[in-house]
Short mmCIF file of C-alpha atoms in Angstrom, two decimals:
data_model
loop_
_atom_site.label_atom_id
_atom_site.label_comp_id
_atom_site.label_asym_id
_atom_site.label_seq_id
_atom_site.Cartn_x
_atom_site.Cartn_y
_atom_site.Cartn_z
CA MET A 1 25.57 1.73 5.93
CA LYS A 2 23.59 -1.28 7.08
CA ALA A 3 21.17 -2.75 4.56
CA VAL A 4 19.10 -5.89 4.08
CA LEU A 5 20.33 -7.67 0.97
CA LEU A 6 18.33 -10.23 -0.99
CA SER A 7 20.80 -12.73 -2.43
CA GLU A 8 18.30 -14.35 -4.81
CA PHE A 9 14.54 -14.69 -5.21
CA GLY A 10 13.01 -17.12 -2.73
CA GLY A 11 12.39 -17.52 0.98
CA ILE A 12 13.18 -15.30 3.92
CA GLU A 13 16.50 -17.12 4.42
CA ASN A 14 17.77 -15.11 1.42
CA LEU A 15 17.52 -11.85 3.39
CA LYS A 16 20.83 -10.89 5.01
CA ILE A 17 22.02 -7.75 6.80
CA ALA A 18 25.32 -6.39 5.48
CA ASP A 19 27.48 -3.27 5.57
CA ILE A 20 27.68 -1.63 2.14
CA PRO A 21 28.57 1.86 0.86
CA ALA A 22 25.83 4.50 1.02
CA PRO A 23 24.51 5.54 -2.41
CA ASP A 24 25.29 8.75 -4.27
CA PRO A 25 22.50 10.52 -6.18
CA LYS A 26 22.20 10.69 -9.93
CA GLU A 27 21.46 14.12 -11.39
CA ASP A 28 17.68 13.76 -10.89
CA GLU A 29 17.81 11.94 -7.54
CA VAL A 30 18.06 12.63 -3.83
CA VAL A 31 19.70 10.48 -1.19
CA LEU A 32 17.63 10.02 1.94
CA ARG A 33 18.70 9.04 5.42
CA VAL A 34 15.94 6.52 6.02
CA GLU A 35 14.03 7.23 9.22
CA ALA A 36 11.35 4.59 8.64
CA PHE A 37 10.06 2.37 5.88
CA GLY A 38 6.72 0.66 5.48
CA ILE A 39 6.15 -3.03 4.82
CA ASN A 40 3.61 -4.14 2.21
CA PRO A 41 2.48 -7.52 0.86
CA VAL A 42 4.18 -6.63 -2.44
CA ASP A 43 7.53 -6.71 -0.60
CA ALA A 44 7.13 -10.42 0.10
CA LYS A 45 5.96 -11.06 -3.45
CA ALA A 46 8.98 -9.21 -4.84
CA ARG A 47 11.26 -11.25 -2.58
CA GLN A 48 9.82 -14.37 -4.23
CA GLY A 49 10.32 -12.96 -7.73
CA LYS A 50 6.62 -12.25 -8.21
CA ALA A 51 4.57 -9.07 -8.82
CA PHE A 52 6.65 -6.29 -10.42
CA ALA A 53 9.85 -8.27 -9.82
CA ALA A 54 8.69 -10.93 -12.30
CA LYS A 55 8.75 -8.32 -15.06
CA LEU A 56 12.29 -7.10 -14.42
CA LYS A 57 15.05 -8.18 -16.78
CA ASN A 58 18.67 -8.78 -15.82
CA VAL A 59 18.28 -8.47 -12.06
CA ASN A 60 21.70 -7.91 -10.54
CA PHE A 61 21.73 -9.66 -7.16
CA PRO A 62 22.06 -8.85 -4.38
CA VAL A 63 19.20 -6.33 -4.39
CA ILE A 64 17.56 -4.21 -1.69
CA LEU A 65 13.79 -4.42 -1.38
CA GLY A 66 11.28 -1.83 -0.22
CA LYS A 67 9.11 0.97 -1.59
CA ASP A 68 7.43 3.04 1.16
CA VAL A 69 9.89 5.41 2.81
CA ALA A 70 10.25 8.48 4.99
CA GLY A 71 13.53 10.23 5.59
CA THR A 72 15.70 13.33 5.39
CA VAL A 73 17.44 14.56 2.24
CA VAL A 74 21.21 14.38 2.79
CA LYS A 75 22.40 14.71 -0.82
CA LYS A 76 20.78 15.82 -4.06
CA GLY A 77 21.60 15.67 -7.75
CA GLU A 78 22.38 18.77 -9.77
CA ASN A 79 18.96 18.78 -11.48
CA VAL A 80 16.95 18.62 -8.24
CA ASN A 81 15.63 22.08 -7.38
CA HIS A 82 12.46 21.56 -5.32
CA PHE A 83 14.03 19.66 -2.42
CA GLU A 84 16.82 20.96 -0.20
CA ILE A 85 19.30 19.25 2.09
CA GLY A 86 17.52 18.71 5.40
CA ASP A 87 14.00 18.39 3.97
CA ARG A 88 11.90 15.59 5.46
CA VAL A 89 10.17 13.72 2.64
CA TYR A 90 8.09 10.60 2.15
CA GLY A 91 6.74 8.55 -0.71
CA VAL A 92 7.52 5.57 -2.89
CA ALA A 93 11.24 5.24 -3.63
CA ASN A 94 12.06 4.83 -7.30
CA ASN A 95 15.44 4.23 -8.93
CA ASP A 96 17.04 2.32 -11.78
CA SER A 97 17.50 -0.85 -9.73
CA GLY A 98 13.83 -1.67 -10.25
CA PHE A 99 13.56 -2.01 -6.48
CA GLY A 100 13.05 0.85 -4.04
CA ASN A 101 16.13 0.03 -1.94
CA THR A 102 14.49 1.26 1.27
CA TYR A 103 15.53 -1.67 3.49
CA ALA A 104 18.61 0.29 4.45
CA GLU A 105 19.92 3.24 6.44
CA TYR A 106 20.15 5.31 3.23
CA THR A 107 18.38 5.09 -0.11
CA HIS A 108 18.25 7.07 -3.35
CA SER A 109 15.23 8.01 -5.43
CA THR A 110 14.00 10.22 -8.21
CA THR A 111 11.74 12.96 -6.92
CA GLU A 112 8.46 12.58 -8.81
CA SER A 113 7.22 10.06 -6.25
CA LEU A 114 8.35 11.97 -3.14
CA PHE A 115 6.74 14.82 -1.21
CA LYS A 116 7.51 16.86 1.89
CA ILE A 117 6.22 15.49 5.19
CA PRO A 118 3.85 17.80 7.10
CA LYS A 119 5.45 19.11 10.29
CA ASN A 120 2.96 17.41 12.60
CA ILE A 121 3.47 13.94 11.05
CA SER A 122 6.04 11.46 12.35
CA SER A 123 8.33 9.53 10.06
CA GLU A 124 6.63 6.28 11.11
CA VAL A 125 3.19 7.60 10.13
CA ALA A 126 4.52 8.97 6.84
CA ALA A 127 6.37 5.77 5.93
CA SER A 128 3.40 3.54 6.67
CA SER A 129 1.03 5.38 4.36
CA PRO A 130 2.03 5.82 0.68
CA ILE A 131 1.29 2.55 -1.13
CA ALA A 132 -1.66 1.43 0.98
CA ALA A 133 -3.34 4.82 1.35
CA LEU A 134 -2.81 5.86 -2.28
CA THR A 135 -4.30 2.54 -3.41
CA ALA A 136 -7.39 3.19 -1.31
CA LEU A 137 -7.70 6.80 -2.44
CA GLN A 138 -7.20 6.06 -6.12
CA ALA A 139 -9.76 3.27 -5.96
CA LEU A 140 -12.43 5.44 -4.32
CA ARG A 141 -11.62 8.86 -5.83
CA GLU A 142 -10.27 8.01 -9.29
CA LYS A 143 -11.67 4.66 -10.41
CA VAL A 144 -14.98 5.33 -8.66
CA GLU A 145 -16.13 8.65 -7.25
CA LEU A 146 -17.49 7.39 -3.95
CA LYS A 147 -20.36 9.52 -2.68
CA LYS A 148 -22.35 9.97 0.51
CA GLU A 149 -25.37 8.12 -0.84
CA HIS A 150 -23.36 5.02 -1.74
CA THR A 151 -23.19 1.72 0.08
CA ILE A 152 -19.78 0.07 -0.10
CA LEU A 153 -18.36 -3.33 0.80
CA ILE A 154 -14.62 -3.43 1.49
CA HIS A 155 -13.11 -6.90 1.50
CA ALA A 156 -10.11 -7.37 3.85
CA GLY A 157 -10.98 -4.22 5.74
CA ALA A 158 -8.47 -4.70 8.55
CA GLY A 159 -5.41 -4.78 6.29
CA GLY A 160 -3.21 -1.97 5.04
CA VAL A 161 -5.31 -0.80 2.08
CA GLY A 162 -8.59 -1.81 3.66
CA HIS A 163 -8.21 0.19 6.85
CA PHE A 164 -7.42 3.34 4.86
CA ALA A 165 -10.36 2.66 2.54
CA ILE A 166 -12.79 2.40 5.47
CA GLN A 167 -11.58 5.72 6.87
CA TYR A 168 -11.89 7.50 3.54
CA ALA A 169 -15.33 6.02 2.83
CA LYS A 170 -16.58 7.19 6.23
CA TYR A 171 -15.07 10.63 5.60
CA VAL A 172 -17.11 10.82 2.38
CA GLY A 173 -20.18 9.74 4.35
CA ALA A 174 -20.90 6.43 2.61
CA HIS A 175 -22.45 3.48 4.42
CA VAL A 176 -19.53 1.10 4.96
CA THR A 177 -19.55 -2.67 5.39
CA ALA A 178 -16.18 -4.37 5.75
CA SER A 179 -15.07 -7.98 5.96
CA SER A 180 -12.39 -9.42 8.21
CA SER A 181 -11.94 -12.24 10.68
CA MET A 182 -13.93 -12.05 13.91
CA ALA A 183 -10.68 -11.22 15.71
CA ASN A 184 -10.68 -7.85 13.95
CA LYS A 185 -14.40 -7.06 14.28
CA GLU A 186 -13.89 -4.51 17.04
CA PHE A 187 -11.08 -2.86 15.07
CA ILE A 188 -13.35 -2.62 12.01
CA LEU A 189 -16.36 -1.23 13.84
CA ASN A 190 -15.04 0.73 16.81
CA THR A 191 -11.60 1.91 15.75
CA LEU A 192 -12.17 2.47 12.03
CA GLY A 193 -15.87 3.34 12.28
CA ALA A 194 -17.39 0.98 9.72
CA ASP A 195 -21.18 0.61 9.91
CA ALA A 196 -21.29 -3.17 9.58
CA HIS A 197 -18.93 -6.13 9.76
CA ILE A 198 -18.83 -9.43 7.87
CA ASP A 199 -16.91 -12.46 9.11
CA TYR A 200 -15.36 -13.70 5.89
CA LYS A 201 -14.87 -17.19 7.32
CA THR A 202 -18.55 -17.90 7.94
CA VAL A 203 -20.48 -15.54 5.66
CA ASN A 204 -22.82 -16.76 2.94
CA TYR A 205 -22.53 -14.04 0.31
CA ASP A 206 -25.80 -15.13 -1.26
CA ALA A 207 -27.42 -13.07 1.49
CA TYR A 208 -25.66 -9.96 0.14
CA GLU A 209 -26.35 -10.51 -3.56
CA ASN A 210 -26.78 -7.17 -5.41
CA ALA A 211 -26.48 -5.31 -2.10
CA PHE A 212 -23.75 -2.70 -2.66
CA ASP A 213 -23.23 0.25 -4.98
CA VAL A 214 -19.45 -0.19 -4.75
CA VAL A 215 -17.37 -3.24 -3.87
CA LEU A 216 -13.63 -2.97 -3.25
CA ASP A 217 -12.00 -6.39 -3.60
CA LEU A 218 -8.59 -6.50 -1.93
CA VAL A 219 -8.50 -10.31 -1.89
CA GLY A 220 -8.98 -11.42 -5.49
CA LEU A 221 -8.74 -14.98 -6.85
CA ASP A 222 -11.27 -17.12 -4.94
CA ASN A 223 -13.08 -13.98 -3.77
CA ILE A 224 -13.78 -12.58 -7.24
CA ASP A 225 -17.17 -14.28 -7.57
CA ASN A 226 -18.23 -12.93 -4.17
CA ALA A 227 -17.17 -9.40 -5.08
CA ILE A 228 -19.11 -9.44 -8.34
CA LYS A 229 -22.16 -11.13 -6.83
CA THR A 230 -22.54 -8.52 -4.10
CA THR A 231 -22.37 -5.57 -6.53
CA LYS A 232 -25.66 -4.01 -7.59
CA PRO A 233 -26.53 -4.09 -11.30
CA GLY A 234 -25.01 -0.93 -12.71
CA GLY A 235 -22.70 -0.64 -9.70
CA ASP A 236 -18.92 -0.64 -9.52
CA VAL A 237 -16.56 -3.41 -8.46
CA ILE A 238 -12.83 -2.74 -8.15
CA CYS A 239 -10.21 -5.51 -8.19
CA VAL A 240 -6.83 -4.56 -6.73
CA PRO A 241 -4.67 -7.76 -6.62
CA SER A 242 -2.88 -7.78 -9.97
CA ASN A 243 -2.60 -11.57 -10.03
CA SER A 244 -6.40 -11.64 -10.35
CA PHE A 245 -6.87 -9.16 -13.19
CA ASP A 246 -7.25 -11.64 -16.06
CA VAL A 247 -9.80 -13.82 -14.25
CA PHE A 248 -11.64 -10.75 -12.96
CA ARG A 249 -11.94 -9.17 -16.42
CA GLU A 250 -13.35 -12.40 -17.81
CA LYS A 251 -15.90 -12.91 -15.03
CA VAL A 252 -17.07 -9.32 -14.61
CA THR A 253 -18.37 -9.16 -18.18
CA LYS A 254 -21.02 -11.73 -17.29
CA LYS A 255 -22.90 -9.32 -15.02
CA ASN A 256 -24.27 -5.85 -15.62
CA VAL A 257 -21.71 -4.07 -13.43
CA ASN A 258 -18.77 -1.76 -14.05
CA GLY A 259 -15.51 -3.63 -13.49
CA HIS A 260 -12.29 -1.79 -12.67
CA THR A 261 -8.71 -2.90 -12.04
CA LEU A 262 -6.20 -0.68 -10.28
CA LEU A 263 -2.44 -0.33 -10.31
CA MET A 264 -1.49 2.36 -7.82
CA HIS A 265 0.55 5.25 -9.27
CA PRO A 266 2.45 7.55 -6.89
CA ASP A 267 3.12 11.12 -7.97
CA ASN A 268 3.55 14.54 -6.37
CA GLU A 269 -0.11 15.49 -6.76
CA TRP A 270 -1.42 12.36 -5.03
CA LEU A 271 1.23 12.51 -2.32
CA CYS A 272 0.30 16.14 -1.68
CA TYR A 273 -3.35 15.16 -1.30
CA LEU A 274 -2.43 12.29 1.04
CA ALA A 275 -0.15 14.55 3.10
CA ASN A 276 -3.08 16.90 3.70
CA MET A 277 -5.33 13.99 4.71
CA LEU A 278 -2.70 12.81 7.19
CA LYS A 279 -2.08 16.33 8.48
CA LYS A 280 -5.79 16.85 9.18
CA GLY A 281 -6.15 13.44 10.81
CA ILE A 282 -8.74 12.32 8.25
CA LEU A 283 -6.58 9.28 7.51
CA VAL A 284 -4.66 7.70 10.39
CA PRO A 285 -2.43 4.68 9.74
CA HIS A 286 -2.82 2.12 12.49
CA ILE A 287 0.67 0.79 13.10
CA SER A 288 0.39 -2.66 14.61
CA GLN A 289 4.14 -3.26 14.81
CA LYS A 290 7.36 -1.25 14.83
CA ALA A 291 10.38 -3.38 14.03
CA ALA A 292 14.13 -3.01 13.70
CA LEU A 293 16.21 -3.88 10.66
CA PHE A 294 17.43 -7.15 12.19
CA GLU A 295 13.82 -8.31 12.59
CA ILE A 296 13.09 -8.17 8.85
CA LYS A 297 12.67 -11.95 8.47
CA GLU A 298 9.99 -12.07 11.17
CA VAL A 299 8.31 -9.05 9.57
CA HIS A 300 8.15 -10.88 6.23
CA LYS A 301 6.63 -13.91 7.95
CA GLN A 302 3.95 -11.68 9.41
CA ILE A 303 3.11 -9.85 6.18
CA GLU A 304 2.85 -13.19 4.35
CA SER A 305 0.39 -14.51 6.93
CA GLY A 306 -2.35 -12.31 5.49
CA SER A 307 -3.46 -11.42 9.01
CA THR A 308 -1.62 -8.16 9.58
CA LYS A 309 -3.83 -5.51 11.15
CA GLY A 310 -3.13 -2.08 9.73
CA LYS A 311 0.52 -1.47 8.96
CA ILE A 312 4.03 -2.56 9.95
CA VAL A 313 6.93 -0.09 9.90
CA VAL A 314 10.65 -0.65 10.29
CA VAL A 315 12.99 1.90 11.87
CA PRO A 316 16.57 1.23 10.71
#
């Protein structure tokens, strides 16, 4: 099979396409023929040896990156009894490599983070959704129970997590304000349906002090003060970038707000819920780019730019 191999942590020059044997499943795994995989900012961080990759011990290079996946079961281990050969499934690939291994024509994964794809959903839609959509849903359903009467500010609303968060917040009926560059204002307001837009490059957040019941911070670091400032006393502010957790926890205690951090956790129950949201068209991933395996370096450049609108998917 063809796969993108990462020879060592570092720049995009370390990504190479090679022919390697397809995997066989362990007793609790399935092997998927990959029909599409999603690209997330964490992919670029992992390539650099950051995020979850920084916590792995004894990494055996070369490795295959990737988490979000959609594909067809072609083999299954002896202990797998709820998927059959030929089933179309999606989710977050998980195996003992520590990496999802989805940048390939075939991958293998345990089944607790996979779920069947609804019949009316394409592989591209399914593959573009898990990490970003589950992050949005867990932030606004689990960390905070967003309600119709709430006002919410979503930072980085045009990105992967942000564009799902806007859609879910509008589904709930909340009043939604989202930040992005001016280039994405129409996308925020007209396509996603937010009620108000903030240009993050020119805004003075003093004008929004104590304005929102819920603030979802998908930027972190230099934006932490803005996120906390704009949260009402007694309100909820959620920090998603894990590299900001320590600073966020320290700063949020200085104001009378409820501070939350979030590490997305994929499981069958959440993937079932997401599948129903996709099936009903309540959540629609906006795929800004479909790429081929040989374009993976350019895809990583784009995801690192911080200006990706919606999602990027790769079709091997």
